[in-house]
Every structure is written in structure tokens, then in C-alpha cells.
Short mmCIF file of C-alpha atoms in Angstrom, two decimals:
data_model
loop_
_atom_site.label_atom_id
_atom_site.label_comp_id
_atom_site.label_asym_id
_atom_site.label_seq_id
_atom_site.Cartn_x
_atom_site.Cartn_y
_atom_site.Cartn_z
CA UNK L 1 11.26 117.58 8.24
CA UNK L 2 10.34 121.26 8.07
CA UNK L 3 12.69 123.78 6.61
CA UNK L 4 13.35 126.79 8.85
CA UNK L 5 12.82 130.31 7.56
CA UNK L 6 15.87 131.78 9.33
CA UNK L 7 18.77 133.08 7.26
CA UNK L 8 17.37 132.20 3.80
CA UNK L 9 20.00 134.39 2.12
CA UNK L 10 23.02 132.56 3.47
CA UNK L 11 21.34 129.20 2.86
CA UNK L 12 20.86 130.03 -0.82
CA UNK L 13 24.43 131.31 -0.99
CA UNK L 14 25.77 128.11 0.58
CA UNK L 15 23.86 125.92 -1.86
CA UNK L 16 25.06 128.10 -4.75
CA UNK L 17 28.65 127.72 -3.56
CA UNK L 18 28.26 123.94 -3.36
CA UNK L 19 26.84 123.93 -6.90
CA UNK L 20 29.82 125.92 -8.18
CA UNK L 21 32.19 123.48 -6.46
CA UNK L 22 30.39 120.55 -8.12
CA UNK L 23 30.83 122.18 -11.52
CA UNK L 24 34.53 122.72 -10.80
CA UNK L 25 34.74 119.07 -9.73
CA UNK L 26 33.36 117.89 -13.08
CA UNK L 27 35.76 120.21 -14.88
CA UNK L 28 38.67 118.83 -12.88
CA UNK L 29 37.68 115.22 -13.53
CA UNK L 30 37.84 115.84 -17.29
CA UNK L 31 41.63 115.49 -17.18
CA UNK L 32 43.88 113.04 -15.31
CA UNK L 33 46.22 115.91 -14.44
CA UNK L 34 43.49 117.78 -12.56
CA UNK L 35 41.42 114.84 -11.29
CA UNK L 36 42.72 115.01 -7.71
CA UNK L 37 41.81 118.69 -7.50
CA UNK L 38 38.40 117.90 -8.99
CA UNK L 39 37.78 115.30 -6.29
CA UNK L 40 38.68 117.82 -3.59
CA UNK L 41 36.23 120.34 -5.04
CA UNK L 42 33.51 117.69 -5.07
CA UNK L 43 34.15 116.68 -1.46
CA UNK L 44 34.12 120.32 -0.32
CA UNK L 45 30.87 120.98 -2.18
CA UNK L 46 29.20 117.93 -0.68
CA UNK L 47 30.38 118.85 2.83
CA UNK L 48 28.88 122.34 2.46
CA UNK L 49 25.60 120.97 1.05
CA UNK L 50 25.17 118.34 3.78
CA UNK L 51 26.18 120.75 6.55
CA UNK L 52 23.77 123.42 5.33
CA UNK L 53 20.90 120.96 5.08
CA UNK L 54 21.45 119.68 8.61
CA UNK L 55 21.79 123.22 9.98
CA UNK L 56 18.61 124.54 8.37
CA UNK L 57 16.19 121.71 9.00
CA UNK L 58 14.46 120.52 12.13
CA UNK L 59 15.73 116.98 12.48
CA UNK L 60 13.94 114.51 14.76
CA UNK L 61 17.24 113.22 16.12
CA UNK L 62 20.47 114.80 14.95
CA UNK L 63 22.63 112.22 16.79
CA UNK L 64 20.89 109.40 14.92
CA UNK L 65 21.59 111.08 11.59
CA UNK L 66 25.24 111.65 12.52
CA UNK L 67 25.57 107.99 13.52
CA UNK L 68 24.02 106.95 10.18
CA UNK L 69 26.47 109.22 8.33
CA UNK L 70 29.38 107.73 10.27
CA UNK L 71 28.26 104.18 9.50
CA UNK L 72 27.84 104.95 5.80
CA UNK L 73 31.20 106.74 5.65
CA UNK L 74 32.94 103.80 7.33
CA UNK L 75 31.40 101.31 4.91
CA UNK L 76 32.34 103.48 1.93
CA UNK L 77 35.90 103.96 3.18
CA UNK L 78 36.46 100.25 3.78
CA UNK L 79 34.91 99.32 0.42
CA UNK L 80 36.98 101.88 -1.48
CA UNK L 81 40.22 100.77 0.19
CA UNK L 82 39.66 97.04 -0.15
CA UNK L 83 38.09 96.86 -3.59
CA UNK L 84 40.42 95.76 -6.37
CA UNK L 85 40.71 97.96 -9.43
CA UNK L 86 39.34 95.07 -11.46
CA UNK L 87 36.14 95.23 -9.42
CA UNK L 88 35.72 99.00 -9.68
CA UNK L 89 32.93 98.72 -12.31
CA UNK L 90 30.96 96.45 -9.96
CA UNK L 91 31.48 98.92 -7.11
CA UNK L 92 30.22 101.81 -9.23
CA UNK L 93 27.14 99.82 -10.25
CA UNK L 94 26.48 98.93 -6.61
CA UNK L 95 26.74 102.58 -5.56
CA UNK L 96 24.35 103.59 -8.32
CA UNK L 97 21.84 101.06 -7.04
CA UNK L 98 22.01 102.63 -3.57
CA UNK L 99 21.31 106.09 -4.98
CA UNK L 100 18.28 104.73 -6.82
CA UNK L 101 17.02 102.92 -3.73
CA UNK L 102 17.47 106.08 -1.64
CA UNK L 103 15.29 107.99 -4.11
CA UNK L 104 12.58 105.33 -3.89
CA UNK L 105 12.64 105.34 -0.09
CA UNK L 106 12.53 109.15 0.06
CA UNK L 107 9.57 109.18 -2.32
CA UNK L 108 7.80 106.50 -0.28
CA UNK L 109 8.39 108.45 2.94
CA UNK L 110 7.00 111.63 1.39
CA UNK L 111 3.97 109.77 0.03
CA UNK L 112 3.19 108.08 3.33
CA UNK L 113 3.70 111.25 5.41
CA UNK L 114 3.24 114.22 3.06
CA UNK L 115 2.44 116.66 5.87
CA UNK L 116 5.93 116.25 7.32
CA UNK L 117 7.40 117.28 3.98
CA UNK L 118 5.06 120.25 3.52
CA UNK L 119 3.64 118.93 0.25
CA UNK L 120 -0.02 118.47 1.24
CA UNK L 121 -3.04 120.32 2.60
CA UNK L 122 -5.76 118.90 4.84
CA UNK L 123 -9.07 118.86 2.99
CA UNK L 124 -12.42 118.51 4.79
CA UNK L 125 -15.21 117.82 2.30
CA UNK L 126 -18.82 118.05 3.45
CA UNK L 127 -20.10 114.87 5.14
CA UNK L 128 -16.80 112.97 4.58
CA UNK L 129 -13.69 112.54 6.74
CA UNK L 130 -10.82 114.97 6.18
CA UNK L 131 -7.73 113.77 4.34
CA UNK L 132 -4.34 115.05 3.23
CA UNK L 133 -4.33 116.08 -0.42
CA UNK L 134 -0.85 116.03 -1.94
CA UNK L 135 -0.25 118.93 -4.32
CA UNK L 136 -0.55 117.71 -7.95
CA UNK L 137 2.95 118.98 -8.85
CA UNK L 138 4.33 117.14 -5.80
CA UNK L 139 2.60 113.95 -6.94
CA UNK L 140 4.36 114.29 -10.29
CA UNK L 141 7.70 114.79 -8.53
CA UNK L 142 7.10 111.78 -6.29
CA UNK L 143 6.15 109.55 -9.21
CA UNK L 144 9.14 110.62 -11.30
CA UNK L 145 11.61 110.29 -8.42
CA UNK L 146 10.30 106.86 -7.42
CA UNK L 147 10.14 105.59 -11.02
CA UNK L 148 13.63 106.75 -12.03
CA UNK L 149 15.06 105.57 -8.71
CA UNK L 150 13.48 102.12 -9.05
CA UNK L 151 14.75 101.74 -12.62
CA UNK L 152 18.22 102.79 -11.47
CA UNK L 153 18.18 100.31 -8.58
CA UNK L 154 17.07 97.19 -10.42
CA UNK L 155 19.09 98.06 -13.53
CA UNK L 156 22.23 98.61 -11.44
CA UNK L 157 21.72 95.29 -9.64
CA UNK L 158 21.59 93.47 -12.99
CA UNK L 159 24.65 95.41 -14.20
CA UNK L 160 26.49 94.42 -11.01
CA UNK L 161 25.61 90.74 -11.51
CA UNK L 162 26.80 90.84 -15.13
CA UNK L 163 30.04 92.66 -14.30
CA UNK L 164 30.73 90.42 -11.32
CA UNK L 165 30.32 87.24 -13.35
CA UNK L 166 27.16 86.07 -11.56
CA UNK L 167 25.34 86.40 -14.89
CA UNK L 168 26.86 85.78 -18.30
CA UNK L 169 28.07 88.72 -20.36
CA UNK L 170 26.05 87.54 -23.36
CA UNK L 171 22.69 89.25 -24.00
CA UNK L 172 19.65 87.51 -22.47
CA UNK L 173 16.98 87.95 -25.10
CA UNK L 174 13.37 87.70 -23.97
CA UNK L 175 10.67 87.00 -26.57
CA UNK L 176 8.97 90.22 -27.64
CA UNK L 177 11.19 92.23 -25.29
CA UNK L 178 10.84 95.49 -27.21
CA UNK L 179 7.05 95.40 -26.99
CA UNK L 180 7.27 94.34 -23.36
CA UNK L 181 9.60 97.24 -22.53
CA UNK L 182 7.49 99.72 -24.48
CA UNK L 183 4.27 98.52 -22.88
CA UNK L 184 5.72 98.69 -19.36
CA UNK L 185 7.14 102.17 -19.91
CA UNK L 186 3.83 103.33 -21.41
CA UNK L 187 2.00 101.98 -18.36
CA UNK L 188 4.37 103.89 -16.04
CA UNK L 189 3.83 107.13 -17.98
CA UNK L 190 0.05 106.64 -18.01
CA UNK L 191 -0.10 105.86 -14.29
CA UNK L 192 2.11 108.86 -13.51
CA UNK L 193 -0.35 111.12 -15.33
CA UNK L 194 -3.26 109.46 -13.51
CA UNK L 195 -1.45 109.87 -10.17
CA UNK L 196 -1.60 113.65 -10.54
CA UNK L 197 -5.41 113.33 -10.39
CA UNK L 198 -5.80 110.38 -8.02
CA UNK L 199 -3.34 109.79 -5.16
CA UNK L 200 -4.59 106.30 -4.34
CA UNK L 201 -2.06 103.97 -2.78
CA UNK L 202 -2.38 101.38 -5.52
CA UNK L 203 -1.38 103.89 -8.18
CA UNK L 204 1.85 104.91 -6.45
CA UNK L 205 2.94 101.40 -5.56
CA UNK L 206 2.09 100.08 -9.03
CA UNK L 207 4.36 102.77 -10.52
CA UNK L 208 7.15 101.67 -8.18
CA UNK L 209 6.65 97.96 -8.95
CA UNK L 210 6.57 98.44 -12.73
CA UNK L 211 9.65 100.65 -12.54
CA UNK L 212 11.61 97.96 -10.69
CA UNK L 213 10.51 95.54 -13.43
CA UNK L 214 11.43 97.76 -16.36
CA UNK L 215 14.91 98.41 -14.93
CA UNK L 216 15.49 94.67 -14.99
CA UNK L 217 14.01 94.28 -18.47
CA UNK L 218 16.13 97.09 -19.93
CA UNK L 219 19.50 95.81 -18.69
CA UNK L 220 19.15 92.02 -19.06
CA UNK L 221 19.28 92.09 -22.91
CA UNK L 222 22.40 94.29 -22.97
CA UNK L 223 25.58 92.36 -23.71
CA UNK L 224 29.03 92.67 -22.22
CA UNK L 225 30.41 94.90 -24.96
CA UNK L 226 27.87 97.58 -24.00
CA UNK L 227 28.59 97.52 -20.25
CA UNK L 228 30.65 100.74 -20.15
CA UNK L 229 27.70 102.58 -21.72
CA UNK L 230 25.31 100.95 -19.24
CA UNK L 231 27.41 102.08 -16.27
CA UNK L 232 27.45 105.64 -17.60
CA UNK L 233 23.72 105.55 -18.36
CA UNK L 234 22.82 104.31 -14.88
CA UNK L 235 24.96 107.10 -13.45
CA UNK L 236 22.79 109.54 -15.38
CA UNK L 237 19.60 107.90 -14.10
CA UNK L 238 20.76 108.20 -10.49
CA UNK L 239 21.33 111.93 -11.01
CA UNK L 240 17.86 112.54 -12.42
CA UNK L 241 16.31 110.54 -9.58
CA UNK L 242 18.11 112.73 -7.04
CA UNK L 243 17.06 115.89 -8.88
CA UNK L 244 13.40 114.83 -8.90
CA UNK L 245 13.48 114.20 -5.15
CA UNK L 246 15.22 117.54 -4.65
CA UNK L 247 12.05 119.27 -5.82
CA UNK L 248 9.93 117.27 -3.38
CA UNK L 249 12.28 118.00 -0.47
CA UNK L 250 12.67 121.64 -1.47
CA UNK L 251 16.45 121.20 -1.53
CA UNK L 252 18.17 123.22 -4.23
CA UNK L 253 21.51 121.47 -3.63
CA UNK L 254 19.94 118.12 -4.54
CA UNK L 255 18.38 119.64 -7.64
CA UNK L 256 21.69 121.17 -8.78
CA UNK L 257 23.76 118.10 -7.97
CA UNK L 258 21.29 115.67 -9.50
CA UNK L 259 20.97 117.72 -12.67
CA UNK L 260 24.75 117.93 -13.04
CA UNK L 261 25.19 114.18 -12.56
CA UNK L 262 22.25 113.39 -14.83
CA UNK L 263 23.38 115.69 -17.63
CA UNK L 264 27.05 114.71 -17.47
CA UNK L 265 26.18 111.00 -17.43
CA UNK L 266 23.85 111.40 -20.41
CA UNK L 267 26.47 113.35 -22.36
CA UNK L 268 29.14 110.76 -21.57
CA UNK L 269 26.82 107.94 -22.65
CA UNK L 270 26.14 109.75 -25.93
CA UNK L 271 29.85 110.36 -26.53
CA UNK L 272 30.64 106.70 -25.88
CA UNK L 273 27.90 105.56 -28.24
CA UNK L 274 29.33 107.83 -30.94
CA UNK L 275 32.77 106.36 -30.24
CA UNK L 276 31.30 102.90 -30.87
CA UNK L 277 29.32 104.09 -33.90
CA UNK L 278 26.11 103.01 -32.20
CA UNK L 279 22.72 104.55 -31.67
CA UNK L 280 22.09 105.48 -28.04
CA UNK L 281 18.48 104.35 -28.44
CA UNK L 282 19.52 100.94 -29.81
CA UNK L 283 21.82 100.33 -26.85
CA UNK L 284 19.11 101.22 -24.35
CA UNK L 285 16.58 99.12 -26.26
CA UNK L 286 18.53 95.93 -25.74
CA UNK L 287 22.15 95.99 -26.81
CA UNK L 288 23.65 96.33 -30.25
CA UNK L 289 24.04 93.25 -32.37
CA UNK L 290 21.99 91.14 -30.01
CA UNK L 291 20.00 89.45 -32.75
CA UNK L 292 23.11 88.20 -34.52
CA UNK L 293 25.15 87.23 -31.50
CA UNK L 294 23.83 83.72 -31.11
CA UNK L 295 26.90 81.96 -32.47
CA UNK L 296 29.50 84.63 -31.94
CA UNK L 297 30.95 83.03 -28.86
CA UNK L 298 32.44 80.04 -30.67
CA UNK L 299 36.23 80.12 -30.51
CA UNK L 300 37.97 78.95 -33.65
CA UNK L 301 40.49 76.10 -33.60
CA UNK L 302 43.05 77.57 -36.00
CA UNK L 303 46.84 77.72 -36.18
CA UNK L 304 48.57 80.67 -34.57
CA UNK L 305 52.11 81.78 -33.71
CA UNK L 306 53.18 81.49 -30.11
CA UNK L 307 56.08 83.48 -28.71
CA UNK L 308 58.02 83.81 -25.49
CA UNK L 309 59.08 86.65 -23.21
CA UNK L 310 62.52 86.56 -24.82
CA UNK L 311 60.97 86.93 -28.29
CA UNK L 312 58.89 89.89 -27.15
CA UNK L 313 61.86 91.57 -25.45
CA UNK L 314 64.02 91.23 -28.57
CA UNK L 315 61.35 92.59 -30.93
CA UNK L 316 60.53 95.60 -28.77
CA UNK L 317 64.18 96.51 -28.11
CA UNK L 318 64.78 96.59 -31.88
CA UNK L 319 61.74 98.81 -32.52
CA UNK L 320 61.66 102.54 -33.15
CA UNK L 321 58.12 102.86 -31.76
CA UNK L 322 55.96 100.63 -29.55
CA UNK L 323 52.27 101.31 -28.90
CA UNK L 324 50.86 99.66 -25.79
CA UNK L 325 47.15 98.78 -25.86
CA UNK L 326 45.85 97.97 -22.36
CA UNK L 327 42.58 96.20 -21.68
CA UNK L 328 40.64 94.40 -19.00
CA UNK L 329 43.19 91.57 -18.94
CA UNK L 330 45.77 94.04 -17.63
CA UNK L 331 43.33 95.09 -14.92
CA UNK L 332 42.61 91.50 -13.88
CA UNK L 333 46.33 90.72 -13.54
CA UNK L 334 47.15 94.10 -11.94
CA UNK L 335 49.98 94.39 -14.45
CA UNK L 336 50.08 98.18 -14.80
CA UNK L 337 53.14 98.66 -12.56
CA UNK L 338 55.15 95.94 -14.31
CA UNK L 339 54.06 97.45 -17.63
CA UNK L 340 55.35 100.86 -16.56
CA UNK L 341 58.70 99.28 -15.63
CA UNK L 342 58.90 97.59 -19.03
CA UNK L 343 58.17 100.77 -20.96
CA UNK L 344 60.71 102.72 -18.88
CA UNK L 345 63.38 100.23 -19.96
CA UNK L 346 62.34 100.63 -23.59
CA UNK L 347 62.56 104.41 -23.35
CA UNK L 348 66.03 104.13 -21.82
CA UNK L 349 67.08 102.33 -25.01
CA UNK L 350 65.63 105.06 -27.23
CA UNK L 351 62.32 103.38 -28.14
CA UNK L 352 59.33 105.74 -28.46
CA UNK L 353 56.43 104.48 -26.36
CA UNK L 354 52.78 105.45 -26.58
CA UNK L 355 49.64 104.09 -24.91
CA UNK L 356 46.44 103.69 -26.95
CA UNK L 357 43.17 103.85 -24.99
CA UNK L 358 39.85 102.82 -26.49
CA UNK L 359 36.79 104.67 -25.09
CA UNK L 360 35.22 101.42 -23.87
CA UNK L 361 38.34 99.48 -22.88
CA UNK L 362 37.67 97.73 -19.59
CA UNK L 363 34.17 97.67 -18.14
CA UNK L 364 33.57 101.28 -17.22
CA UNK L 365 34.46 104.68 -18.71
CA UNK L 366 38.04 105.70 -17.93
CA UNK L 367 39.00 102.32 -16.44
CA UNK L 368 42.33 102.10 -18.26
CA UNK L 369 43.17 105.76 -17.62
CA UNK L 370 42.77 105.22 -13.88
CA UNK L 371 45.01 102.15 -13.88
CA UNK L 372 47.75 103.88 -15.87
CA UNK L 373 47.56 106.93 -13.63
CA UNK L 374 47.92 104.62 -10.61
CA UNK L 375 51.20 103.37 -12.14
CA UNK L 376 52.33 106.99 -12.77
CA UNK L 377 52.38 106.64 -16.53
CA UNK L 378 53.04 110.13 -17.96
CA UNK L 379 49.85 111.72 -19.24
CA UNK L 380 51.49 112.89 -22.46
CA UNK L 381 52.14 109.27 -23.47
CA UNK L 382 48.44 108.30 -23.27
CA UNK L 383 46.32 108.82 -26.40
CA UNK L 384 42.68 108.25 -27.25
CA UNK L 385 41.56 106.15 -30.23
CA UNK L 386 41.02 109.02 -32.67
CA UNK L 387 44.44 110.50 -31.89
CA UNK L 388 46.51 107.33 -32.14
CA UNK L 389 44.84 105.11 -34.74
CA UNK L 390 46.78 106.62 -37.64
CA UNK L 391 50.04 105.80 -35.83
CA UNK L 392 49.74 102.01 -36.04
CA UNK L 393 50.74 101.92 -39.72
CA UNK L 394 54.06 103.54 -38.72
CA UNK L 395 54.60 101.39 -35.63
CA UNK L 396 57.01 98.49 -35.32
CA UNK L 397 55.29 96.73 -32.41
CA UNK L 398 51.76 96.93 -31.04
CA UNK L 399 51.82 95.44 -27.54
CA UNK L 400 48.26 94.36 -26.67
CA UNK L 401 47.81 93.41 -23.04
CA UNK L 402 44.40 91.87 -22.49
CA UNK L 403 42.39 94.06 -24.88
CA UNK L 404 40.25 91.75 -27.00
CA UNK L 405 37.04 93.31 -28.34
CA UNK L 406 38.50 96.79 -28.90
CA UNK L 407 41.19 95.38 -31.23
CA UNK L 408 39.03 92.88 -33.12
CA UNK L 409 39.09 93.45 -36.91
CA UNK L 410 35.68 91.72 -37.13
CA UNK L 411 34.16 95.02 -36.07
CA UNK L 412 35.12 96.36 -39.49
CA UNK L 413 34.45 93.35 -41.72
CA UNK L 414 31.97 90.85 -40.23
CA UNK L 415 28.39 92.12 -40.44
CA UNK L 416 27.22 89.10 -38.44
CA UNK L 417 29.40 90.06 -35.47
CA UNK L 418 27.75 91.67 -32.43
CA UNK L 419 30.50 94.31 -32.45
CA UNK L 420 30.22 95.14 -36.16
CA UNK L 421 30.50 98.88 -36.77
CA UNK L 422 32.28 99.66 -33.51
CA UNK L 423 35.48 101.64 -34.17
CA UNK L 424 38.46 99.61 -32.99
CA UNK L 425 42.17 100.24 -32.57
CA UNK L 426 43.91 99.33 -35.84
CA UNK L 427 46.65 97.29 -34.18
CA UNK L 428 46.77 94.81 -37.07
CA UNK L 429 48.43 97.55 -39.19
CA UNK L 430 51.58 97.42 -37.02
CA UNK L 431 54.54 95.43 -38.34
CA UNK L 432 54.27 93.04 -35.39
CA UNK L 433 51.47 92.52 -32.90
CA UNK L 434 52.34 91.01 -29.54
CA UNK L 435 49.14 89.86 -27.84
CA UNK L 436 49.11 88.77 -24.18
CA UNK L 437 46.27 86.41 -23.35
CA UNK L 438 45.85 83.75 -20.67
CA UNK L 439 44.91 81.05 -23.20
CA UNK L 440 43.35 80.56 -26.60
CA UNK L 441 40.28 78.98 -25.03
CA UNK L 442 38.24 82.07 -24.24
CA UNK L 443 36.70 84.91 -26.22
CA UNK L 444 36.39 88.52 -25.09
CA UNK L 445 33.68 89.94 -22.85
CA UNK L 446 31.40 90.32 -25.88
CA UNK L 447 31.82 86.58 -26.52
CA UNK L 448 33.54 87.05 -29.89
CA UNK L 449 36.68 85.32 -31.12
CA UNK L 450 39.39 87.68 -32.40
CA UNK L 451 40.58 87.29 -35.98
CA UNK L 452 43.75 89.14 -34.98
CA UNK L 453 45.06 86.09 -33.10
CA UNK L 454 45.58 84.17 -36.33
CA UNK L 455 47.20 86.87 -38.47
CA UNK L 456 50.72 86.32 -39.83
CA UNK L 457 52.09 89.38 -38.04
CA UNK L 458 50.63 88.41 -34.63
CA UNK L 459 52.58 86.58 -31.93
CA UNK L 460 50.54 85.24 -29.02
CA UNK L 461 52.09 85.45 -25.53
CA UNK L 462 49.96 83.01 -23.53
CA UNK L 463 50.29 83.65 -19.80
CA UNK L 464 49.04 85.77 -16.94
CA UNK L 465 49.61 89.37 -18.04
CA UNK L 466 51.61 90.44 -15.00
CA UNK L 467 53.79 87.32 -15.05
CA UNK L 468 54.50 87.70 -18.77
CA UNK L 469 55.44 91.37 -18.49
CA UNK L 470 57.72 90.62 -15.54
CA UNK L 471 59.42 87.91 -17.60
CA UNK L 472 59.87 90.39 -20.47
CA UNK L 473 61.49 92.84 -18.03
CA UNK L 474 63.89 90.10 -16.90
CA UNK L 475 64.67 89.26 -20.51
CA UNK L 476 65.58 92.89 -21.10
CA UNK L 477 68.33 92.53 -18.54
CA UNK L 478 66.81 93.71 -15.27
#
């Protein structure tokens, strides 16, 4: 497609406005209280960017593009409405894969027909047939966009399979994987440099093929405990892929949007790694603790205390303060609304209630925050790990609802554990720990048994999370 030269001033202004709206969207999404407004800013910015692009480019068939947009919008709307909150991480990974694949396809289209994109000149050497010579800088952009997009696609597919249960959450360790990853990445970098001098078909398609391979190799060794970081990282990759293709297409809106997504995803990944006391490089290189995780999945057969809904209701009604720790088990059972009803009853009886959120609770960043917001839990009752951890020593009851790995004391004491060194919520310091779990037969997503289950001050409530909370509500007299 050829960009028109008419009205360049208003086009630049429109793209600038869309970029400002994207920045405001990210700012709004930084807080649950302003997240709806942030989403509206993002939608407005995207509408302006897409509308401007369609209005300022000669499109072969505008009706076909509008039909494609309608089909994509319908699929997205249906998927967003039907998807369960428990499957939101899988949905995000699937969407990331589509962004990566779009970047690869755009790069392939530009490589196969560079004249249509205005990135090549026809060269007629003496005594040889003329050919289209792609500008060297455009070759670099094509290679980078295709490589990052391919890594994003294959990596997101593996992340989807792990999150969806089609592959195990445990790390899959290939022999010599670090050298294999390094060698493949080095080959991609070397071929990219060579591509700027030689635009042969085999060079471009080899870059694409190796990039698909390295995306798979990078994500397969990463274990379940690292999945929230992986989702954030792949989000960053998709942004950089879009930004690279924005240069090729000459679209400043794509460059701005891609850079914002890439930078924000990278920053979030870094923040989450710091929250887990892990090196970002070590996570990307194959998952922390992978070498020592071979026997971590064994679940101990040890005595524990089992309680009932009536026991839990009595203990919490007698408490001065209760801290609720939600996890993926709450999401699976869709227990957030029943949990809100339970905590409302406790507050009516004068019990102070707080919610403790670990940065990697669930399987994607912000998973628990979204679920609690859906149940209209007041924002001022929700606290992050660093703000609430000191409170557990002064708390009568810690009510853990399906949060295994992020409460496991082994992270602080067991150097052989795959989660060793990850900051966890100090729920064991509470006078009583009530822990809802379906059964004692399964470990957490990281495949690690939880020492907390067998502590003297822990009472296990073995049942579906939603059913147990509803029974506790009934035991409280409603």
C-alpha cells in the first residue's frame, strides 16, 4: 500500500493524539480505580490510529478490510464474553501469539513485494536482469520484525499449552539447552547482519524458521511458577515486533504503540522478577530452580489438622483481624463473590478485613486484582505483599483460598526447592491459618508441596473453594 502525501500535518497530529491516549491508557491501568477510564482511552486511541491509517492509504479493497475487521472484532467479542476468568491467562497468551504471527506475515508480505511497501528500488546492472533491491535499513527492520514476531508466536503457543494444562507445568529440560539457545540466537543475529548485505530468500526464511524454533526452546524449560513473568515478557515481545514493523510500514502509530507495549511489558517483567528475588536473565534462560526441581513434586504423607466450615466461621468471628490471601484456587472455583459476602459479614461484626495479593498470584500479572474488582471488593482493603507482610504477626486468622506457592515457607528455608528465594506472604506468622484446598493429593502449580499444611497453627478446609466459603457464610447465620 502506498501512503498518500495529502494532509501530512493532520495525519501526524492524529497519530500523536493516539499516542497520547495510549500513554493515558497505561497510566489509567496502573490503578484499579482508574482502569475503566484507561481502557476507554486505549480504545479511543486505537480507533483514531486505525481510522487515520485507512483514510491515508490507498487500499486495494476497503470493503474487504472492513469485513476482516468486523470478523476479528466479532471473534474477539465472543471470546472475551465467553472466556472464564480462570482461562484469562490462556486468552492473553493466545492473543500475544496472534500479534507475533501478524508481524511475521507483514514482514513476509513486505519481503515478497517490497515495491508495494516503498522499501526497494529497481536496479538494472549491466548485462544482467533488473531486480528490486530492498534498502539495507529496511532489510534490518524486516529481519527484526519477523524474528521477534516468530519468537513471540511460538513462545506464546507453548505458554498457552502450559497454562491450559495441555503440557505439564514442570520445566521440560533439554540436554545442553543453554548452549542450544545461545547458538540459535547467535545464528539469528549473524544471519540478520548478513541479510543487510544479501537479500537472498534463504537468508530471510532461515531467520524466520530459527526464530520460531528459539521461541519454543526458550519457553519449554520455564516452569509453572514463572508463568506470570512469561506472560508479561511475551507481551513485551509482541510490542517490539509491532514497533519494528511500524518502521517498515512507515506508520508512526505502530511505532509508538509497539514501543509503549514493549517498554511497559519489559518494565513489568523486571518488577515481577524483583518481587520474586530472581534474575530476569535466569528466568528467560530457562526458569529459576529448574536444575533442582526434579523431586520437588512429591507430596508428603504427613499428619495435618482438618477443620469444617463451622470451625472456620467460629474462629473468624472471634478474630480482631482477618487477612484473606486469594490464589488460583479461588479463580478456578469462581469463589470471589462468595468471598466478598463472607468478608462483609465479618465486617458487620466488627472484624477488620484485609486482602493480601502476591505479585505472581494466579497465572498472569494482576489476576487476583481483576477477580476482586469483579466482586466489588473495596480497593482500600487490597494490599500488595510489601505493604501487608508485616501485618501477619498481628493477625488472628489468615484465610488462604487456593494460594499455594506464594505462601510456601520452603521459599525461605529449602535451598533445594525450585521456589527458593522467592518472597512469599508470611501467613504462617498468623495465630491461625485456614487453608482451603480441594484435597491433600496435589501440589501447587510449581509442583512443590507446602510445608504450611502441616504446621500446628494450620487448619485445612478440604473442599471446592466456592462451596466451602458458601458453607462458612451459612455457618455465620445467613
